[in-house]
């Protein structure tokens, strides 16, 4: 799951290095890899790829800070 | 008499000294404290050699200290130059520093990683405004002044001889030839606009005004100085809250915000993902937006769900602050665009046709603006200034120069202007104006890029997404090209998608065929 998220972020969002270099604990929000539009892209990706629904209440920074936190959000739903 | 922007702060410090001026997360300061800190900054800057007419850069995240810094700079008689803290230090920030002859930069310790990429030569000193461990702050290239040193400076203040016509700030916007251009705005320019805001929004010291737009964006002006004018409290929206719609709703509700101003895309996202209910955000009195077209279908839904505030669309290129407005009277027809309205107080507008006639109502032409909000020109570029700040294009007797916006409009039956598009390659995305040529110039800067074309892809939420078509001479991974652009362009100008092609389609005259590429996108 982590790798799927990593590949998506590296290809579709503001990451300028090879996907392998995007660590699971890299601060995505702090370093502006994920911005307001990026959040919407990631939600679409999560919902399509993992067949889960992201609730509006879950749209908080804690769930999107790193690849780890995004993965935890998805795992909690499966 | 308040004829300079910092007079607003001084007056509020006298009248409302104990009222809270700025709230920044869990920190805040009163008007008296803000005034005193800005005096210390001003006195330090003067000791460091800043003189009336100079420019001082502001390169830090929006914060309580940054706000004090803006006033401190203006109190020396210099103009402030806000630089996007997310803009790459080595290129765009450096360009602005050199282009605007900046010798001193206000910054913060969290920006210290960027310092080594700033240009030596012109730049001499970094003034670090946040409180930090002083031992860590040392720089090989620049003199560093820390906050603890600033806090020891005398807080008394001696006014300078600056007048309203002098520059208060310079805002850099995207330039079509590849380099950003500095829009020069005077104290009078800003005050004329802010006076309209205070009057038209009926601001009082009891208002709680949000500040969502960044400082390098002209949309921050009414928040900052409208609040200071009446002694109201300014609530800075942090970068994390700005990303999450539900955080914005909480921010507004928890702080009981009465006036909110942002680009429409933020409000569209709030509508879609903010968990709004009928009557949410009850404290809101004014909901105002600018920077891009608000899709009517979203505005209609928002107005139905949150019916109590006044909804006001503002329009105006940075060069004019704001020049027209439209108060949306009721949830709009989802199939009709929201007009940009009519001129604000003390601003004149008219529409000129392609053959230099005054357009009739309903006829399309370029919007022309005159009045005390119109800029003083582009920094160091009289040629560009002369192309947009011109004598009466109708050949009449107007005593002042007028500004040609490059925006095509027409007047509707109700006497309101409708925005129809641009005369050139400028687009809007997330409320920012972007010259596609500037992105193309950056792409062509890469040795392996043989051909490129950058096109807008219309998008409901953010007006336009940016798509770059690129043909290469050799091998280059997309992420390498993305990295190259990130070192040269601010985040909002980075292409959302880069597509490689063997070569780009050409017209019969050998130019890149943008229409063919556009057709390719819509397929």
Coordinates of C-alpha atoms in Angstrom, one line a residue:
Chain A
X1 CA 0.0 0.0 0.0
X2 CA 2.8 2.4 0.9
X3 CA 4.4 1.9 -2.5
X4 CA 1.2 2.5 -4.4
X5 CA 0.7 5.8 -2.5
X6 CA 4.4 6.7 -3.0
X7 CA 4.2 6.1 -6.8
X8 CA 1.0 8.2 -7.1
X9 CA 2.4 11.2 -5.1
X10 CA 5.7 11.1 -7.0
X11 CA 4.1 11.0 -10.4
X12 CA 1.1 13.3 -9.9
X13 CA 2.1 15.8 -7.2
X14 CA 4.9 18.1 -6.5
X15 CA 7.7 15.7 -6.1
X16 CA 10.8 16.2 -8.2
X17 CA 13.0 13.2 -7.3
X18 CA 12.7 9.5 -8.1
X19 CA 9.8 7.9 -6.3
X20 CA 12.1 5.7 -4.2
X21 CA 13.5 8.8 -2.5
X22 CA 10.1 9.8 -1.1
X23 CA 10.3 8.3 2.5
X24 CA 7.3 7.1 4.4
X25 CA 7.8 9.8 7.0
X26 CA 8.5 12.7 4.7
X27 CA 6.4 15.7 5.8
X28 CA 4.2 16.1 2.7
X29 CA 2.2 19.1 3.9
X30 CA 5.0 21.0 5.5
X31 CA 7.1 20.8 2.4
X32 CA 4.3 21.6 0.1
X33 CA 4.4 18.4 -1.8
X34 CA 0.7 18.2 -1.2
X35 CA -1.2 21.4 -1.5
X36 CA -5.0 22.1 -1.5
X37 CA -5.4 20.8 -5.0
X38 CA -3.2 17.8 -4.2
X39 CA -5.4 16.8 -1.3
X40 CA -8.4 16.5 -3.7
X41 CA -6.3 14.4 -6.1
X42 CA -5.1 12.1 -3.3
X43 CA -8.7 11.6 -2.1
X44 CA -9.8 10.7 -5.6
X45 CA -6.9 8.3 -5.8
X46 CA -7.6 6.6 -2.4
X47 CA -11.3 6.2 -3.1
X48 CA -10.7 4.7 -6.6
X49 CA -7.7 2.6 -5.8
X50 CA -8.6 1.2 -2.4
X51 CA -12.4 1.3 -2.8
X52 CA -13.0 3.1 0.4
X53 CA -14.7 6.4 1.1
X54 CA -13.0 9.3 2.7
X55 CA -15.4 11.2 5.0
X56 CA -15.2 14.9 5.2
X57 CA -14.5 14.7 8.9
X58 CA -11.3 12.8 8.0
X59 CA -10.0 15.7 5.9
X60 CA -7.7 16.9 8.6
X61 CA -3.9 17.5 8.5
X62 CA -3.1 14.5 10.8
X63 CA -4.4 12.1 8.1
X64 CA -2.3 13.5 5.3
X65 CA 1.0 14.5 6.9
X66 CA 3.0 11.6 5.6
X67 CA 2.7 8.4 3.5
X68 CA 2.4 6.6 6.8
X69 CA -0.5 8.6 7.9
X70 CA -2.3 8.2 4.6
X71 CA -1.7 4.5 4.7
X72 CA -3.1 4.4 8.3
X73 CA -6.2 6.2 7.2
X74 CA -6.8 3.6 4.5
X75 CA -6.0 0.7 6.7
X76 CA -8.5 1.9 9.3
X77 CA -11.2 1.6 6.7
X78 CA -10.5 -1.8 5.1
Chain B
X1 CA -4.7 62.8 9.2
X2 CA -4.0 59.3 7.9
X3 CA -2.2 59.7 4.6
X4 CA 0.3 56.8 5.0
X5 CA -0.4 53.1 5.7
X6 CA 1.4 53.0 9.0
X7 CA -0.6 56.0 10.2
X8 CA -3.4 53.5 10.5
X9 CA -1.4 51.4 13.0
X10 CA -0.3 54.4 14.9
X11 CA -3.8 55.8 15.2
X12 CA -5.2 52.4 16.3
X13 CA -2.4 52.0 18.8
X14 CA -3.4 55.4 20.4
X15 CA -7.1 54.8 20.3
X16 CA -7.3 51.0 20.8
X17 CA -3.9 50.2 22.2
X18 CA -5.1 47.3 24.3
X19 CA -7.3 45.7 21.6
X20 CA -5.8 42.6 20.0
X21 CA -4.4 43.5 16.6
X22 CA -3.2 40.2 15.2
X23 CA -3.9 36.6 16.1
X24 CA -1.4 34.0 14.7
X25 CA -2.3 30.5 15.8
X26 CA -2.1 30.5 19.6
X27 CA -0.1 33.8 19.7
X28 CA -1.4 37.3 19.5
X29 CA -0.4 40.9 20.1
X30 CA -2.2 44.2 20.9
X31 CA -2.1 47.3 18.7
X32 CA 0.3 48.9 21.2
X33 CA 2.6 45.9 21.1
X34 CA 2.5 45.7 17.3
X35 CA 3.3 49.4 17.0
X36 CA 6.2 49.1 19.4
X37 CA 7.7 46.1 17.7
X38 CA 7.4 47.9 14.3
X39 CA 9.2 50.9 15.8
X40 CA 12.1 48.8 16.9
X41 CA 12.3 47.2 13.5
X42 CA 12.2 50.6 11.9
X43 CA 14.9 52.0 14.1
X44 CA 17.1 49.0 13.5
X45 CA 16.7 49.3 9.7
X46 CA 17.6 53.0 9.9
X47 CA 20.7 52.2 11.9
X48 CA 21.6 49.6 9.3
X49 CA 21.4 52.2 6.6
X50 CA 17.9 52.0 5.2
X51 CA 16.7 55.4 3.9
X52 CA 13.5 56.9 2.6
X53 CA 12.9 55.6 -0.9
X54 CA 14.8 52.3 -0.4
X55 CA 13.3 48.8 -0.7
X56 CA 13.4 46.1 2.0
X57 CA 12.5 42.5 1.2
X58 CA 10.2 40.3 3.3
X59 CA 11.0 36.6 2.9
X60 CA 9.2 34.7 5.6
X61 CA 6.0 32.8 6.2
X62 CA 3.1 35.0 7.1
X63 CA 3.2 35.6 10.9
X64 CA 2.7 38.2 13.6
X65 CA 6.3 39.2 13.1
X66 CA 5.9 39.5 9.3
X67 CA 3.0 42.0 9.8
X68 CA 5.2 44.0 12.3
X69 CA 7.9 43.9 9.7
X70 CA 5.8 45.5 6.9
X71 CA 5.0 48.4 9.2
X72 CA 8.6 48.7 10.4
X73 CA 9.8 49.0 6.8
X74 CA 7.2 51.6 5.9
X75 CA 8.0 53.6 9.0
X76 CA 11.6 54.1 7.6
X77 CA 10.1 55.6 4.5
X78 CA 11.1 52.6 2.5
X79 CA 8.8 50.3 0.5
X80 CA 8.4 46.6 1.4
X81 CA 8.8 43.9 -1.2
X82 CA 7.1 40.6 -0.1
X83 CA 8.7 37.5 -1.7
X84 CA 6.8 34.2 -1.8
X85 CA 8.5 32.2 0.9
X86 CA 7.8 29.1 -1.2
X87 CA 9.5 30.6 -4.2
X88 CA 12.9 29.1 -5.0
X89 CA 15.7 31.2 -3.4
X90 CA 18.2 30.6 -6.1
X91 CA 16.2 32.0 -9.0
X92 CA 12.9 33.8 -8.4
X93 CA 13.7 35.3 -5.0
X94 CA 17.2 36.1 -6.1
X95 CA 15.8 37.8 -9.2
X96 CA 13.5 40.0 -7.2
X97 CA 16.3 40.9 -4.7
X98 CA 18.6 42.0 -7.5
X99 CA 15.9 43.6 -9.7
X100 CA 14.6 45.7 -6.8
X101 CA 18.0 46.6 -5.4
X102 CA 17.3 45.0 -2.0
X103 CA 20.1 45.3 0.6
X104 CA 18.2 44.1 3.6
X105 CA 15.8 41.2 4.0
X106 CA 13.4 40.4 6.8
X107 CA 13.3 36.7 7.3
X108 CA 12.9 34.0 9.9
X109 CA 14.9 31.1 11.3
X110 CA 12.7 28.5 9.5
X111 CA 13.9 30.0 6.2
X112 CA 17.5 29.5 7.1
X113 CA 18.0 26.6 4.7
X114 CA 17.2 29.0 1.8
X115 CA 19.7 31.7 2.8
X116 CA 22.8 30.1 1.2
X117 CA 21.0 30.3 -2.2
X118 CA 20.4 34.1 -1.9
X119 CA 22.6 36.3 -4.1
X120 CA 25.6 38.0 -2.4
X121 CA 26.6 41.3 -3.8
X122 CA 23.6 43.6 -3.4
X123 CA 22.2 41.8 -0.3
X124 CA 24.0 42.6 2.9
X125 CA 21.9 41.8 5.9
X126 CA 19.3 39.4 7.1
X127 CA 17.0 40.5 9.9
X128 CA 15.6 37.4 11.6
X129 CA 12.2 38.3 13.2
X130 CA 11.2 35.1 15.0
X131 CA 12.4 34.2 18.4
X132 CA 15.0 31.4 18.0
X133 CA 18.2 30.0 19.5
X134 CA 20.5 32.8 18.6
X135 CA 23.6 30.5 18.6
X136 CA 22.4 28.7 15.5
X137 CA 22.0 31.9 13.5
X138 CA 25.1 32.6 11.6
X139 CA 25.6 33.0 7.9
X140 CA 28.8 33.1 6.0
X141 CA 27.6 35.5 3.3
X142 CA 25.4 37.9 5.2
X143 CA 25.3 40.0 8.4
X144 CA 22.6 38.5 10.6
X145 CA 20.5 40.5 13.1
X146 CA 18.4 38.4 15.5
X147 CA 15.2 39.1 17.3
X148 CA 16.8 39.4 20.6
X149 CA 18.9 42.2 19.2
X150 CA 15.8 43.9 17.8
X151 CA 14.1 43.6 21.1
X152 CA 16.9 45.8 22.6
X153 CA 16.4 48.6 20.1
X154 CA 14.8 51.9 21.2
X155 CA 11.0 51.8 20.6
X156 CA 10.4 55.5 20.1
X157 CA 9.7 56.7 16.6
X158 CA 10.6 59.7 14.5
X159 CA 8.4 60.3 11.4
X160 CA 10.1 60.6 8.0
X161 CA 9.2 63.0 5.2
X162 CA 7.4 60.4 3.2
X163 CA 4.2 61.5 1.5
X164 CA 1.2 59.5 0.1
X165 CA 2.5 59.5 -3.4
X166 CA 5.7 57.6 -2.3
X167 CA 5.9 53.8 -2.7
X168 CA 4.6 51.7 0.1
X169 CA 5.3 48.3 -1.5
X170 CA 6.3 46.6 -4.7
X171 CA 4.4 43.4 -5.7
X172 CA 6.0 41.0 -8.2
X173 CA 3.6 39.3 -10.7
X174 CA 4.2 37.0 -13.5
X175 CA 5.8 38.6 -16.6
X176 CA 5.2 37.5 -20.2
X177 CA 8.8 37.7 -21.3
X178 CA 10.0 35.2 -18.7
X179 CA 10.9 37.4 -15.7
X180 CA 8.4 38.6 -13.0
X181 CA 7.7 42.3 -13.0
X182 CA 7.4 44.6 -9.9
X183 CA 4.2 46.6 -9.6
X184 CA 4.9 49.8 -7.7
X185 CA 2.1 50.9 -5.4
X186 CA 2.0 54.0 -3.2
X187 CA 0.5 54.6 0.2
X188 CA -2.2 56.7 -1.6
X189 CA -2.9 53.8 -4.0
X190 CA -3.6 51.4 -1.1
X191 CA -5.4 53.9 1.2
X192 CA -7.8 54.8 -1.6
X193 CA -8.8 51.2 -1.9
X194 CA -8.9 50.4 1.8
X195 CA -11.0 53.5 2.4
X196 CA -13.6 52.0 0.1
X197 CA -13.4 48.7 1.9
X198 CA -13.9 50.2 5.3
X199 CA -16.8 52.3 4.1
X200 CA -18.5 49.7 1.9
X201 CA -18.1 46.8 4.3
X202 CA -19.0 49.0 7.3
X203 CA -16.0 47.8 9.2
X204 CA -15.8 48.5 13.0
X205 CA -13.3 47.7 15.8
X206 CA -15.6 44.8 16.7
X207 CA -14.9 43.0 13.4
X208 CA -12.8 39.8 13.3
X209 CA -11.2 39.8 9.9
X210 CA -9.4 36.8 8.4
X211 CA -6.3 36.9 6.3
X212 CA -6.1 34.0 4.0
X213 CA -4.1 35.3 0.9
X214 CA -0.3 35.4 1.2
X215 CA 1.5 38.7 1.7
X216 CA 2.9 38.7 -1.8
X217 CA -0.6 38.6 -3.2
X218 CA -2.5 42.0 -3.4
X219 CA -5.5 40.3 -1.9
X220 CA -3.8 40.6 1.6
X221 CA -4.1 44.5 1.4
X222 CA -7.7 45.0 2.5
X223 CA -7.4 42.4 5.3
X224 CA -4.3 43.9 6.8
X225 CA -5.1 47.6 6.5
X226 CA -8.9 47.4 6.7
X227 CA -8.4 45.9 10.2
X228 CA -5.8 48.5 11.2
X229 CA -8.0 51.3 9.9
X230 CA -10.8 50.5 12.4
X231 CA -8.8 48.8 15.2
X232 CA -10.3 45.4 14.4
X233 CA -8.6 42.0 15.0
X234 CA -6.8 40.3 12.1
X235 CA -6.8 36.5 12.2
X236 CA -3.9 34.9 10.1
X237 CA -4.9 31.7 8.4
X238 CA -2.0 29.2 8.8
X239 CA -0.8 27.2 5.8
X240 CA -2.2 23.9 7.1
X241 CA -5.7 25.3 7.8
X242 CA -5.6 26.8 4.3
X243 CA -5.3 23.4 2.7
X244 CA -8.2 21.6 4.4
X245 CA -11.7 22.8 3.8
X246 CA -13.0 21.5 7.1
X247 CA -10.2 23.4 9.0
X248 CA -11.4 26.6 7.3
X249 CA -14.9 26.1 8.5
X250 CA -13.6 25.5 12.0
X251 CA -11.3 28.5 11.8
X252 CA -14.2 30.7 10.9
X253 CA -16.5 29.3 13.5
X254 CA -14.0 29.0 16.4
X255 CA -12.7 32.6 15.8
X256 CA -16.1 33.9 15.0
X257 CA -14.8 35.5 11.9
X258 CA -17.0 38.3 10.5
X259 CA -15.2 39.1 7.2
X260 CA -13.6 36.5 5.0
X261 CA -11.8 37.2 1.7
X262 CA -10.2 34.5 -0.5
X263 CA -10.0 33.2 -4.0
X264 CA -13.2 31.5 -5.1
X265 CA -11.5 28.0 -5.4
X266 CA -11.0 28.0 -1.6
X267 CA -14.8 28.6 -1.2
X268 CA -15.7 26.0 -3.8
X269 CA -13.6 23.4 -1.9
X270 CA -15.2 24.6 1.4
X271 CA -18.6 24.0 -0.1
X272 CA -17.7 20.5 -1.4
X273 CA -15.7 19.2 1.5
X274 CA -16.2 21.5 4.4
X275 CA -19.2 19.7 5.9
X276 CA -21.3 22.8 5.7
X277 CA -24.9 22.8 7.0
X278 CA -27.6 25.3 6.7
X279 CA -26.6 28.3 8.8
X280 CA -22.9 27.2 9.2
X281 CA -20.4 29.9 10.1
X282 CA -23.1 32.2 11.7
X283 CA -20.6 34.9 12.6
X284 CA -19.9 35.7 8.9
X285 CA -21.1 39.2 7.9
X286 CA -19.2 39.5 4.7
X287 CA -17.9 36.9 2.3
X288 CA -15.9 38.4 -0.4
X289 CA -13.8 36.9 -3.2
X290 CA -11.5 37.9 -6.1
X291 CA -8.8 36.7 -8.3
X292 CA -10.7 34.4 -10.6
X293 CA -14.3 33.7 -11.8
X294 CA -16.5 32.0 -9.2
X295 CA -18.4 29.2 -10.9
X296 CA -22.0 30.3 -10.6
X297 CA -23.3 26.8 -9.7
X298 CA -21.0 26.6 -6.7
X299 CA -21.8 30.2 -5.6
X300 CA -25.5 29.4 -5.8
X301 CA -25.1 26.3 -3.6
X302 CA -23.0 28.2 -1.1
X303 CA -25.4 31.1 -0.9
X304 CA -28.3 28.7 -0.3
X305 CA -26.4 26.9 2.4
X306 CA -24.9 30.0 4.1
X307 CA -27.5 32.7 3.3
X308 CA -26.7 35.3 6.0
X309 CA -23.5 37.1 4.8
X310 CA -23.2 39.7 2.1
X311 CA -21.5 38.2 -1.0
X312 CA -19.2 40.6 -2.8
X313 CA -17.2 39.8 -5.9
X314 CA -14.1 42.1 -6.3
X315 CA -12.2 42.6 -9.5
X316 CA -8.9 44.3 -10.3
X317 CA -5.4 43.6 -11.6
X318 CA -2.7 44.2 -9.0
X319 CA -1.9 47.4 -11.0
X320 CA -5.2 48.9 -9.9
X321 CA -5.6 47.3 -6.4
X322 CA -9.3 46.6 -7.0
X323 CA -11.3 48.6 -9.5
X324 CA -14.8 47.1 -9.7
X325 CA -17.1 45.1 -7.5
X326 CA -20.4 43.3 -7.7
X327 CA -22.6 42.5 -4.7
X328 CA -24.4 39.3 -5.5
X329 CA -28.0 40.0 -4.5
X330 CA -29.3 36.4 -4.4
X331 CA -28.2 32.9 -5.4
X332 CA -27.2 33.3 -9.0
X333 CA -28.5 31.5 -12.1
X334 CA -26.0 28.6 -12.4
X335 CA -25.7 29.1 -16.2
X336 CA -24.8 32.8 -16.1
X337 CA -21.4 34.2 -15.1
X338 CA -21.1 36.5 -12.1
X339 CA -20.5 40.0 -13.3
X340 CA -17.4 42.0 -12.2
X341 CA -19.8 44.9 -11.6
X342 CA -19.1 48.6 -11.5
X343 CA -16.3 50.9 -10.4
X344 CA -15.5 51.4 -6.7
X345 CA -15.6 54.9 -5.2
X346 CA -13.2 57.4 -6.7
X347 CA -12.2 55.1 -9.6
X348 CA -13.1 55.7 -13.2
X349 CA -13.6 52.9 -15.7
X350 CA -14.5 52.8 -19.4
X351 CA -14.3 50.3 -22.3
X352 CA -12.3 50.9 -25.4
X353 CA -12.9 48.9 -28.7
X354 CA -10.1 47.6 -30.9
X355 CA -10.5 50.6 -33.2
X356 CA -10.1 53.0 -30.2
X357 CA -13.7 54.0 -29.8
X358 CA -15.7 54.1 -26.6
X359 CA -17.6 50.8 -26.5
X360 CA -21.4 51.0 -26.4
X361 CA -23.2 49.1 -23.7
X362 CA -23.1 45.4 -24.7
X363 CA -20.1 45.9 -27.0
X364 CA -16.9 44.1 -26.2
X365 CA -13.7 46.0 -25.6
X366 CA -10.7 46.4 -23.2
X367 CA -11.4 47.7 -19.7
X368 CA -9.5 50.9 -18.9
X369 CA -9.1 52.2 -15.4
X370 CA -8.2 55.6 -13.9
X371 CA -8.0 57.0 -10.4
X372 CA -6.0 57.1 -7.2
X373 CA -5.8 53.3 -6.9
X374 CA -3.8 52.9 -10.1
X375 CA -0.1 51.9 -9.7
X376 CA 2.9 54.1 -10.2
X377 CA 4.4 51.9 -12.9
X378 CA 6.6 48.8 -13.1
X379 CA 9.8 48.8 -11.1
X380 CA 12.8 49.7 -13.4
X381 CA 10.8 49.1 -16.6
X382 CA 9.7 52.4 -18.1
X383 CA 9.1 50.6 -21.4
X384 CA 6.6 48.2 -20.0
X385 CA 5.1 50.9 -17.9
X386 CA 4.6 53.0 -21.0
X387 CA 2.6 50.3 -22.7
X388 CA 0.0 49.9 -20.0
X389 CA -0.1 53.3 -18.3
X390 CA -1.1 55.6 -21.2
X391 CA -2.7 59.0 -22.0
X392 CA -6.4 58.9 -22.7
X393 CA -6.7 56.2 -25.4
X394 CA -9.8 58.0 -26.8
X395 CA -7.7 61.1 -27.5
X396 CA -9.7 63.2 -24.9
X397 CA -8.5 65.6 -22.3
X398 CA -8.1 63.3 -19.2
X399 CA -5.4 64.9 -17.1
X400 CA -3.9 61.7 -15.8
X401 CA -2.5 58.5 -17.3
X402 CA -4.9 55.6 -17.4
X403 CA -4.3 51.8 -17.0
X404 CA -5.1 49.4 -19.9
X405 CA -6.0 46.1 -18.1
X406 CA -5.8 43.8 -21.1
X407 CA -9.1 42.3 -19.9
X408 CA -12.0 42.1 -22.3
X409 CA -15.3 43.1 -20.9
X410 CA -18.7 44.3 -21.9
X411 CA -21.4 46.2 -20.0
X412 CA -24.7 44.3 -19.4
X413 CA -28.2 45.7 -19.3
X414 CA -27.9 46.3 -15.6
X415 CA -24.9 48.5 -16.0
X416 CA -22.5 45.9 -14.7
X417 CA -19.3 44.8 -16.5
X418 CA -19.0 41.1 -17.5
X419 CA -15.5 39.6 -17.8
X420 CA -15.0 37.8 -21.1
X421 CA -11.3 36.9 -21.2
X422 CA -7.8 38.2 -21.9
X423 CA -6.2 39.8 -24.9
X424 CA -3.0 37.9 -24.4
X425 CA -1.6 34.6 -23.0
X426 CA -2.2 35.5 -19.3
X427 CA -4.3 33.0 -17.4
X428 CA -5.6 32.5 -13.9
X429 CA -5.1 29.4 -11.8
X430 CA -6.0 29.3 -8.1
X431 CA -6.5 33.0 -8.3
X432 CA -2.9 33.7 -9.3
X433 CA -2.3 35.4 -12.6
X434 CA 0.2 33.5 -14.7
X435 CA 1.9 34.4 -18.0
X436 CA 2.3 31.1 -19.9
X437 CA 5.3 32.7 -21.6
X438 CA 7.1 32.8 -18.2
X439 CA 6.7 29.0 -17.8
X440 CA 7.8 28.4 -21.4
X441 CA 10.9 30.5 -20.9
X442 CA 11.7 28.4 -17.8
X443 CA 11.3 25.2 -19.8
X444 CA 13.4 26.5 -22.7
X445 CA 16.1 27.2 -20.1
X446 CA 16.8 23.5 -19.9
X447 CA 19.4 22.4 -22.4
X448 CA 17.5 19.3 -23.5
X449 CA 14.2 21.1 -24.2
X450 CA 13.9 21.6 -27.9
X451 CA 10.3 22.7 -28.2
X452 CA 7.5 23.4 -25.7
X453 CA 4.1 24.9 -25.3
X454 CA 2.2 25.5 -22.1
X455 CA -1.6 25.5 -22.3
X456 CA -4.4 26.1 -19.8
X457 CA -6.9 23.3 -19.3
X458 CA -10.2 24.7 -17.9
X459 CA -11.1 23.4 -14.5
X460 CA -14.2 23.9 -12.3
X461 CA -12.4 24.3 -9.1
X462 CA -9.2 26.2 -9.8
X463 CA -10.2 28.0 -13.1
X464 CA -7.3 26.4 -15.1
X465 CA -4.9 23.6 -14.7
X466 CA -1.5 24.0 -16.5
X467 CA -0.4 21.5 -19.1
X468 CA 3.1 21.6 -20.7
X469 CA 3.9 19.8 -24.0
X470 CA 7.6 19.2 -24.3
X471 CA 9.8 17.8 -27.1
X472 CA 13.3 16.8 -26.0
X473 CA 16.7 16.5 -27.5
X474 CA 17.8 13.4 -25.5
X475 CA 16.7 11.6 -22.4
X476 CA 15.2 13.4 -19.4
X477 CA 13.0 11.9 -16.8
X478 CA 9.8 13.8 -16.0
X479 CA 10.7 14.2 -12.4
X480 CA 14.1 15.7 -13.4
X481 CA 12.3 18.3 -15.5
X482 CA 9.8 18.9 -12.6
X483 CA 12.8 19.4 -10.3
X484 CA 14.4 21.9 -12.7
X485 CA 11.2 23.9 -12.9
X486 CA 10.8 23.9 -9.1
X487 CA 14.1 25.6 -8.8
X488 CA 12.9 28.4 -11.0
X489 CA 9.2 28.9 -10.6
X490 CA 6.9 29.4 -7.6
X491 CA 4.7 26.4 -6.8
X492 CA 1.5 27.9 -8.3
X493 CA 3.2 28.2 -11.7
X494 CA 4.4 24.6 -12.0
X495 CA 2.7 22.6 -14.7
X496 CA 0.1 20.2 -13.3
X497 CA 1.0 17.8 -16.1
X498 CA 4.0 17.5 -18.4
X499 CA 3.5 15.5 -21.6
X500 CA 6.4 14.5 -23.8
X501 CA 6.0 14.4 -27.6
X502 CA 8.4 13.6 -30.4
X503 CA 7.6 17.1 -31.8
X504 CA 4.9 19.6 -31.5
X505 CA 2.4 20.4 -34.3
X506 CA 3.1 23.5 -36.4
X507 CA 1.1 26.0 -38.3
X508 CA 1.8 26.8 -41.9
X509 CA 4.1 29.6 -40.8
X510 CA 6.1 27.2 -38.7
X511 CA 4.9 28.4 -35.3
X512 CA 3.8 25.9 -32.7
X513 CA 0.1 25.2 -33.4
X514 CA -1.6 26.0 -30.1
X515 CA -5.0 25.4 -31.5
X516 CA -4.1 21.9 -32.6
X517 CA -2.7 21.2 -29.1
X518 CA -5.9 22.6 -27.5
X519 CA -8.0 20.4 -29.6
X520 CA -5.8 17.5 -28.5
X521 CA -6.6 18.3 -24.9
X522 CA -10.4 18.5 -25.4
X523 CA -10.4 15.1 -27.1

